Coordinates of C-alpha atoms (C1' of nucleotides) in Angstrom, one line a residue:
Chain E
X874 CA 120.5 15.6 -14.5
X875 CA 123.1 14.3 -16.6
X876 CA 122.4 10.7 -18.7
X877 CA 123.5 7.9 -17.1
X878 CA 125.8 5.2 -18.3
X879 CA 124.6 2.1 -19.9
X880 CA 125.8 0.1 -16.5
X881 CA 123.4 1.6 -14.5
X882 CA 120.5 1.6 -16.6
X883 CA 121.2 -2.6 -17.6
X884 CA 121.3 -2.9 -13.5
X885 CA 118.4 -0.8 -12.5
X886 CA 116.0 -2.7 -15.6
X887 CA 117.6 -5.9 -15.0
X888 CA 117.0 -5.5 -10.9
X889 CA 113.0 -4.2 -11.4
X890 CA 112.3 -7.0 -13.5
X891 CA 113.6 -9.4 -11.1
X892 CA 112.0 -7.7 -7.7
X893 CA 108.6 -7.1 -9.3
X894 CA 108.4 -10.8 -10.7
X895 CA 110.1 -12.7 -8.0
X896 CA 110.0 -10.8 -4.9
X897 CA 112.8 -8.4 -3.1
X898 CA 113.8 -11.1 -0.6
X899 CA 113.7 -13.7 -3.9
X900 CA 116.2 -11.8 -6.3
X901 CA 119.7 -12.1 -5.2
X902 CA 122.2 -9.2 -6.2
X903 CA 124.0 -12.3 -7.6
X904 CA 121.1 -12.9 -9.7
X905 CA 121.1 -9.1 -10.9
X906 CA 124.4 -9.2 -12.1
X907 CA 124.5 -12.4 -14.0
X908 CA 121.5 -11.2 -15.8
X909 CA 122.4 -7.5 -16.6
X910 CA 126.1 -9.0 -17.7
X911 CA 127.8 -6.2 -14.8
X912 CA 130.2 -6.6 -12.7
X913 CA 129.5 -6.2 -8.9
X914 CA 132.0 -3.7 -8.3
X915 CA 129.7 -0.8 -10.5
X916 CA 126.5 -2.0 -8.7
X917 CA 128.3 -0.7 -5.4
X918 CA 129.7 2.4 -7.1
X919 CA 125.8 3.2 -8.1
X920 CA 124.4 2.4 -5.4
X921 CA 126.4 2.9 -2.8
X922 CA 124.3 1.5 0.3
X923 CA 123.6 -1.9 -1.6
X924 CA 120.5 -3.7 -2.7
X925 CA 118.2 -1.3 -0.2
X926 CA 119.0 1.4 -2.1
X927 CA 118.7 -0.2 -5.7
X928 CA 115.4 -1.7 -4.9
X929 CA 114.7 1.9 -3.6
X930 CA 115.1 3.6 -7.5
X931 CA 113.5 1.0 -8.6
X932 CA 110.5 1.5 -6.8
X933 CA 110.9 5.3 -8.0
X934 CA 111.2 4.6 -11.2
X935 CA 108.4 1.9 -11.4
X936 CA 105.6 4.5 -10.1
X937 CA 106.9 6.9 -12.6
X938 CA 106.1 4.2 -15.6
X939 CA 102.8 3.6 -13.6
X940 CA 102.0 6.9 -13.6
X941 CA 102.7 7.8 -16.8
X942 CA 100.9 5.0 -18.2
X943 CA 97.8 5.9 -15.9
X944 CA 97.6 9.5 -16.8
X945 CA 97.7 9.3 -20.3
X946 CA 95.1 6.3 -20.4
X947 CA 92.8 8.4 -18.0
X948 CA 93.0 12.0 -20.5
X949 CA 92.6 10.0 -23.4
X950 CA 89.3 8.9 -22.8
X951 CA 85.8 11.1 -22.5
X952 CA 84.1 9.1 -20.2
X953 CA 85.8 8.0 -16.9
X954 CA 84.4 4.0 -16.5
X955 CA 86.2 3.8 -20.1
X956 CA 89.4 5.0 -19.3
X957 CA 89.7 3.2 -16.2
X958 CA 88.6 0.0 -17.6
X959 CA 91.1 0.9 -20.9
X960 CA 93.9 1.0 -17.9
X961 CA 93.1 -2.6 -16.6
X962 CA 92.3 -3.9 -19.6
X963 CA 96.3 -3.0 -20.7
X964 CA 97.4 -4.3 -17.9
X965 CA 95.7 -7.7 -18.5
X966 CA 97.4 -7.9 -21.6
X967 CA 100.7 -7.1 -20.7
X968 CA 100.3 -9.6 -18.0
X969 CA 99.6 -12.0 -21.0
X970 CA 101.6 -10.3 -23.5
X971 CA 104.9 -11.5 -20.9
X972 CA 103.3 -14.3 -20.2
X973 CA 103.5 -13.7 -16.3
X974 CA 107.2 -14.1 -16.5
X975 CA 108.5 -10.5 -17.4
X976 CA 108.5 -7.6 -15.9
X977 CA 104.7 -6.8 -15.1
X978 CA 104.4 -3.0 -14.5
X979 CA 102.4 -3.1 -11.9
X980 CA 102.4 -5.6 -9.0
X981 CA 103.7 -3.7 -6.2
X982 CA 103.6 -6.4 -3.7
X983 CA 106.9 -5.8 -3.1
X984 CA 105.1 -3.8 -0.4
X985 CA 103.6 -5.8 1.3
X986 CA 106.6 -7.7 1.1
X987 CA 109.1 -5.5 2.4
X988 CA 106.7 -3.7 4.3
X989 CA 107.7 -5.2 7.7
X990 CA 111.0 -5.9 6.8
X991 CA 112.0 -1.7 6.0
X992 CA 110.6 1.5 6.8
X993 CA 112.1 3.3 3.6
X994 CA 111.1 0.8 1.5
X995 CA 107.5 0.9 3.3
X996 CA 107.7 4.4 2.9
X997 CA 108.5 4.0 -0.9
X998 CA 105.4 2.1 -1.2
X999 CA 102.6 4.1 0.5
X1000 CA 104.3 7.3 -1.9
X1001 CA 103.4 4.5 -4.8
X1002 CA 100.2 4.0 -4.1
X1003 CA 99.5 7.8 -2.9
X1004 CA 99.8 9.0 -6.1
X1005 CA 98.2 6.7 -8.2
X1006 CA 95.0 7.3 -5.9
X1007 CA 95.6 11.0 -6.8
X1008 CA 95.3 10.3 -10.1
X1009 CA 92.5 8.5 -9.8
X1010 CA 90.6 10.9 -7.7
X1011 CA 91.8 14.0 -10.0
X1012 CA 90.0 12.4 -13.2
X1013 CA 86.1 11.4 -11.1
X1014 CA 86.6 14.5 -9.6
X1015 CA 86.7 15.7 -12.7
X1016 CA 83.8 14.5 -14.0
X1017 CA 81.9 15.7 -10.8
X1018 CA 82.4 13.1 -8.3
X1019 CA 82.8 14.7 -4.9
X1020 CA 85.9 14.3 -2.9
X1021 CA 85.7 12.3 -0.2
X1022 CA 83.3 9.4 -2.7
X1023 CA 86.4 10.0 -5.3
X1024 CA 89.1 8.8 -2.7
X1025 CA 87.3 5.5 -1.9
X1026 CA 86.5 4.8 -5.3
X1027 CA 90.2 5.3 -6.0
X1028 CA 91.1 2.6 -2.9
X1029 CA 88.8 0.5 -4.1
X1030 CA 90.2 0.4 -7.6
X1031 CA 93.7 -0.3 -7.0
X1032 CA 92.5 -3.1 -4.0
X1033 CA 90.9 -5.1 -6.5
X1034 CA 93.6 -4.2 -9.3
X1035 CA 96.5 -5.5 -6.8
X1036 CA 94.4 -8.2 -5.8
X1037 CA 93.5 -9.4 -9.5
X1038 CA 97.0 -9.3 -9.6
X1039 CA 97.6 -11.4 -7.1
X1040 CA 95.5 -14.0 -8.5
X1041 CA 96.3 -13.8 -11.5
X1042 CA 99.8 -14.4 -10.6
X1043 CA 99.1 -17.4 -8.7
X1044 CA 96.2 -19.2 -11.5
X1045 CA 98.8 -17.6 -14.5
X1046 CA 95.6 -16.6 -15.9
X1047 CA 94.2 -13.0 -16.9
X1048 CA 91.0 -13.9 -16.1
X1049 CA 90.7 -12.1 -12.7
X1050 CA 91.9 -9.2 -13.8
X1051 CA 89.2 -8.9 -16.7
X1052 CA 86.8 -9.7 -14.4
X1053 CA 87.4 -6.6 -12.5
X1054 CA 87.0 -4.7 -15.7
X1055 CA 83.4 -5.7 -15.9
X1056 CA 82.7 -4.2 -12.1
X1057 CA 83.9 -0.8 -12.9
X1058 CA 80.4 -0.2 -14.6
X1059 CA 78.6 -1.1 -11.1
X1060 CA 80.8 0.9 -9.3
X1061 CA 81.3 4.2 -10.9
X1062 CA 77.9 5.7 -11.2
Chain Q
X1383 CA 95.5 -39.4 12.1
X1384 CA 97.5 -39.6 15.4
X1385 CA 97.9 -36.0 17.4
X1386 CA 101.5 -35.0 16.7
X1387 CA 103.8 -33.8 19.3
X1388 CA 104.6 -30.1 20.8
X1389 CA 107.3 -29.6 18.7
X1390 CA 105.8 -30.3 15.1
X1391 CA 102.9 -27.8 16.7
X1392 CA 105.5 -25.3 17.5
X1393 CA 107.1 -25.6 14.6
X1394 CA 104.2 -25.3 12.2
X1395 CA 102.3 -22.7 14.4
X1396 CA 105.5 -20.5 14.0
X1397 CA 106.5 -20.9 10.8
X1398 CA 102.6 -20.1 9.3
X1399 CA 103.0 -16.6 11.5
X1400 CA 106.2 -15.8 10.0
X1401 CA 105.7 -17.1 6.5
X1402 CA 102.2 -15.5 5.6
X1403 CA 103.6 -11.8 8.0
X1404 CA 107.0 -11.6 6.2
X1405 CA 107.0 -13.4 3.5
X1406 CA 108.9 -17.1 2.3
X1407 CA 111.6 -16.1 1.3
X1408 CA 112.4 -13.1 4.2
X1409 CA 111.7 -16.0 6.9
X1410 CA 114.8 -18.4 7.7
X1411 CA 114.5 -21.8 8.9
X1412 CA 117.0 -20.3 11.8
X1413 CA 114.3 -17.7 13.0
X1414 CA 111.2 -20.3 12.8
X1415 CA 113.5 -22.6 15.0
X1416 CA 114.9 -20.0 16.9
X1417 CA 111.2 -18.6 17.7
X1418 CA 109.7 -22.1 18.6
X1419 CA 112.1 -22.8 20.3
X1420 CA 113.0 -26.3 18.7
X1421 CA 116.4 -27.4 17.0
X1422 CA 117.1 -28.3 13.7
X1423 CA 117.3 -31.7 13.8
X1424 CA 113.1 -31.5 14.9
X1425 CA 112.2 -29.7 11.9
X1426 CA 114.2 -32.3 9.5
X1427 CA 112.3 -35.2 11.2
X1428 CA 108.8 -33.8 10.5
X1429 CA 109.5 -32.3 6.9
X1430 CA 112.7 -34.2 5.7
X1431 CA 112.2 -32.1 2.5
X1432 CA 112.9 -29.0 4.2
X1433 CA 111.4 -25.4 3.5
X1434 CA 109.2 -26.2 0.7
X1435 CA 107.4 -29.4 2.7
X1436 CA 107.1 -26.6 5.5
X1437 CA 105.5 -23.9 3.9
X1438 CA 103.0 -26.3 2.2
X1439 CA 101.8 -27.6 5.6
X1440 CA 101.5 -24.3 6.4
X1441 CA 99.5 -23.0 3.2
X1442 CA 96.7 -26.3 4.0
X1443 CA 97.2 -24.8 7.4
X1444 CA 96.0 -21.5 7.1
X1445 CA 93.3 -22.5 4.2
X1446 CA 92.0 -24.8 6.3
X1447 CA 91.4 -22.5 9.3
X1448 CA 90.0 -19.4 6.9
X1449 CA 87.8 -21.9 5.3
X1450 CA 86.2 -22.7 8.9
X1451 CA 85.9 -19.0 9.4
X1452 CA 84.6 -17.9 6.1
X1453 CA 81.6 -21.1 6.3
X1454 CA 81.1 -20.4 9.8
X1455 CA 80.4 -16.4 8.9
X1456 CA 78.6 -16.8 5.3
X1457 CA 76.2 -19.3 7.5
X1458 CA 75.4 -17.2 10.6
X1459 CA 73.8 -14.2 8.8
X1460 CA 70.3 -14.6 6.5
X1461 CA 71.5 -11.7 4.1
X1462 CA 74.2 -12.7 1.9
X1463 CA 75.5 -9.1 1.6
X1464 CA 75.7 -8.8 5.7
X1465 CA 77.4 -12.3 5.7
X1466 CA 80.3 -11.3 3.4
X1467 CA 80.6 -7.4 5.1
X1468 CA 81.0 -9.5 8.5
X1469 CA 83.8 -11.5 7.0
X1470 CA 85.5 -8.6 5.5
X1471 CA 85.0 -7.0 9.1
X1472 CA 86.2 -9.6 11.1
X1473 CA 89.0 -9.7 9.1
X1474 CA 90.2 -5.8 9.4
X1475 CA 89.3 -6.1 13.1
X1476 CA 91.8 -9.5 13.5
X1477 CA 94.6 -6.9 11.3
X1478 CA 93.9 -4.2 14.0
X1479 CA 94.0 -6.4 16.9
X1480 CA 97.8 -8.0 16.0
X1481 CA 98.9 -4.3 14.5
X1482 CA 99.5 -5.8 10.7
X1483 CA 102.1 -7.8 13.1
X1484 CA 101.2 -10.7 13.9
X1485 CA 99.7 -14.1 11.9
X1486 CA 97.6 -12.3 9.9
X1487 CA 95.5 -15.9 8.6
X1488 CA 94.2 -13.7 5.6
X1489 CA 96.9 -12.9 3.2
X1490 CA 98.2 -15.2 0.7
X1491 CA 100.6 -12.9 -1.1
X1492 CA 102.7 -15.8 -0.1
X1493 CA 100.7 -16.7 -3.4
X1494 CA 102.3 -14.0 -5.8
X1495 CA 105.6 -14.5 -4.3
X1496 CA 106.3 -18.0 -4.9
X1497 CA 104.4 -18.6 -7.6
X1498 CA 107.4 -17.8 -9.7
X1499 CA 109.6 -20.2 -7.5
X1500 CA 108.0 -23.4 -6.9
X1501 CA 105.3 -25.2 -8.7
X1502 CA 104.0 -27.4 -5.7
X1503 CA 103.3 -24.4 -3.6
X1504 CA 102.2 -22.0 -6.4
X1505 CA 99.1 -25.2 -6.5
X1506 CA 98.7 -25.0 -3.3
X1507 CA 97.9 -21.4 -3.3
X1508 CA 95.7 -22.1 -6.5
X1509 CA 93.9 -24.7 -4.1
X1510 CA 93.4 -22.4 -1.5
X1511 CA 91.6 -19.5 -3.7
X1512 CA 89.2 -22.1 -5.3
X1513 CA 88.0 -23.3 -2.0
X1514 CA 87.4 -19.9 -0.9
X1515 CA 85.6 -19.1 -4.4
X1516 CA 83.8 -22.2 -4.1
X1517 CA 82.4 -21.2 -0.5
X1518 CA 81.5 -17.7 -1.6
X1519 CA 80.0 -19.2 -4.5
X1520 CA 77.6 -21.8 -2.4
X1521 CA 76.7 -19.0 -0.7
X1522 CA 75.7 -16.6 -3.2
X1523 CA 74.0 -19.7 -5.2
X1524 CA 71.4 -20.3 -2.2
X1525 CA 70.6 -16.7 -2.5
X1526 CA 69.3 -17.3 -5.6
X1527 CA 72.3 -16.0 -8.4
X1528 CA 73.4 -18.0 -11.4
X1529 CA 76.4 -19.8 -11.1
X1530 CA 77.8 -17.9 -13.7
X1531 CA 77.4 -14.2 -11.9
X1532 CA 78.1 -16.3 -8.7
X1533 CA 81.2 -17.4 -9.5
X1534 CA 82.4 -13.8 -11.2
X1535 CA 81.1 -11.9 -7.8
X1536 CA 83.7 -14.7 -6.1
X1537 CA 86.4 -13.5 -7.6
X1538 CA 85.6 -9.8 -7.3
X1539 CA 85.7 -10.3 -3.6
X1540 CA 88.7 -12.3 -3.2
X1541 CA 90.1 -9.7 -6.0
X1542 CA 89.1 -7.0 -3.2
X1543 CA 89.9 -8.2 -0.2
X1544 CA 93.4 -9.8 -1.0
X1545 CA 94.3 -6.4 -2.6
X1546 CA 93.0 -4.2 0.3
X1547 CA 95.2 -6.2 2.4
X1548 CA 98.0 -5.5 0.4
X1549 CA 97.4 -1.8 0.6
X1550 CA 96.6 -1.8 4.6
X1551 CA 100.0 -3.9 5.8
X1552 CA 101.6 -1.3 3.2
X1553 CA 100.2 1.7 4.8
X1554 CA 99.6 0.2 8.1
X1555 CA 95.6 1.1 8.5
X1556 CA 92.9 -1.2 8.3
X1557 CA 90.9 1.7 6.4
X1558 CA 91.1 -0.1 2.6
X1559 CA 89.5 -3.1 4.6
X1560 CA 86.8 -0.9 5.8
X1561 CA 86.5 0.5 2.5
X1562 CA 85.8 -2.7 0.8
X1563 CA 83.2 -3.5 3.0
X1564 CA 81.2 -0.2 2.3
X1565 CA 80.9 -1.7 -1.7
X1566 CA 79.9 -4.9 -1.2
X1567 CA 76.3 -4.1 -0.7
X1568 CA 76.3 -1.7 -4.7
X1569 CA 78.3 -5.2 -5.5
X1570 CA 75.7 -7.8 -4.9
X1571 CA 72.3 -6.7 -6.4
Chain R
dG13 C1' 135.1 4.8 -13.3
dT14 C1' 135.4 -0.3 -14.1
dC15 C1' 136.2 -4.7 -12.7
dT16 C1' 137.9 -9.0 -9.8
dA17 C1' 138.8 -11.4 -5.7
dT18 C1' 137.5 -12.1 -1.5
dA19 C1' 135.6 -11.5 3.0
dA20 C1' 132.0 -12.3 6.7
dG21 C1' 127.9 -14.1 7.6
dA22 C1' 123.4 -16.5 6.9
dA23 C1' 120.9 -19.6 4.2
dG24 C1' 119.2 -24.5 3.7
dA25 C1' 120.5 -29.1 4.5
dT26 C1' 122.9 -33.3 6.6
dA27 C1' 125.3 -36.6 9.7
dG28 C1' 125.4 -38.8 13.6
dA29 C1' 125.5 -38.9 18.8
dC30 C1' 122.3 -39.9 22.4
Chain G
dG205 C1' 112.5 -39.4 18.6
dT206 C1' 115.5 -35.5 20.1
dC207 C1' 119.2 -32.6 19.6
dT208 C1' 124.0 -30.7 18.2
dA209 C1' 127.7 -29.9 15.3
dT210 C1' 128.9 -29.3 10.8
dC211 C1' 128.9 -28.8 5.6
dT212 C1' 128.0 -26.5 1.4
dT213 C1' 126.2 -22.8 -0.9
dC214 C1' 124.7 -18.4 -1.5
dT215 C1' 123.9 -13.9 0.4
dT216 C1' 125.4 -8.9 1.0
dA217 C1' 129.3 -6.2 1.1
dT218 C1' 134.3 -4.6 0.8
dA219 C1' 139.1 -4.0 -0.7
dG220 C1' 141.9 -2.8 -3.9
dA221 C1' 144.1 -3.4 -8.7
dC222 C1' 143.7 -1.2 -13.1

DNA sequence: GTCTATAAGAAGATAGAC
DNA sequence: GTCTATCTTCTTATAGAC
């Protein structure tokens, strides 16, 4: 794949920023362009199908960070309650780091958001959150957890992840999302 | 406080559906008027500050009836741990009965969304997760835990349970409800 | 490939008749 | 109090010059 121009990599982080802070319905293409200082006319030759299709690679490209992120946090650490509570605890300070206002690699309520509004960005979603549960479910596995007790663990720990999220969002406090930290303990053993 | 007409009932019964199933900024003041059936001019009489004064209703609204619900369940049941499960039940059961498609009166990812937007409703959504913490908290308090752990298990559950909502109108399966409900009991002990 | 100007429609909001 | 017609602004999207 050949490297693409500085245009389309200003509009996709510009546009991914916006959607996962403000919302898909929120950011206006407008709003993308002013931001990422490009003209309209190279957003359309990029992505040719308009704003579902943008918010499509950015999706992609989100989950790939995530996963990344999540995958290296969860080999670099022996024991499996540590790593996953190292993965949270980053993404509580990131949250703080941007101070709720940048992009926050992680919220993808987008979903939920655009869930009922299109199936390929639905689609998109579930896919998202598919493989970070495999990743999850990989590493207890790993350490012996059987199958079927490592998938609902793995639900369970991006439900309360999301959700921390979501409050944490709301309050503009980290607090939530520390506090799920301290659970993982109780939960994994 | 005087009963207000059919058409501010239309109007704000309508509006809650579509605001807390699509989203605020996905839902038009042209669909909640053209779904109640009422014309403009009704919905500027009520709320002459538009949207905004709206959706607020709407958030008091839908705390206002969970709150009913959540004290009416935490109080029916002598086990704390039951009384909570039911509550997470009742609510998968309510997602599975609409299909994730109708006024789901659970999900405030309206929260996340418009937190970034407006400062009146981002309190309004702060308001409503306190109450809700401070019911779970009464709760677990009468059982006997510290108001310390109390208020931390809070959290957790509203951490949970807004997240596994996220993830079920994503996937469209009431399963990460369910699943929730399986750890409340290794949760609160 | 890059950029501008503009179209076509929907958004929120308002004025004013009845 | 109720309803309609209209205004402005902003949205996504396109056409076409360079």
């Amino acid at each position: 794949m050949a490297a693409k121009p500085e245009s389309y990599e200003n509009i996709v982080q510009t546009a991914s920023r916006l959607f996962f802070h403000q919302g898909y319905h929120a950011t206006g293409l407008n709003q993308i362009l002013a931001e990422s200082g490009s003209p309209k006319g190279s957003l359309y030759y990029y992505f040719p199908r308009g704003k579902e299709e943008l918010a499509l690679e950015c999706i992609r490209r989100g989950n790939e960070f995530i996963k990344q992120k999540l995958k290296e946090t969860l080999a670099e650490n022996d024991d499996p309650v540590r790593a996953i509570q190292e993965f949270i605890r980053n993404t509580a300070e990131e949250a703080d780091r941007v101070s709720f206002n940048g992009f926050m690699p992680i919220g993808f309520w987008t979903a939920a958001e655009t869930s009922c509004i299109s199936e390929s960005l639905r689609h998109a979603c579930v896919n998202t959150f598919t493989d970070w549960q495999h990743l999850y479910m990989e590493r207890l596995q790993a350490d012996g957890w059987m199958e079927e007790k490592a998938r609902s663990l793995a639900v369970l720990i991006i439900s309360m992840l999301e959700g921390a999220l979501i409050l944490a969002v709301t309050q503009q406090s980290s607090e939530p999302i520390y506090n799920v930290v301290d659970y993982i303990p109780q939960l994994i053993k």
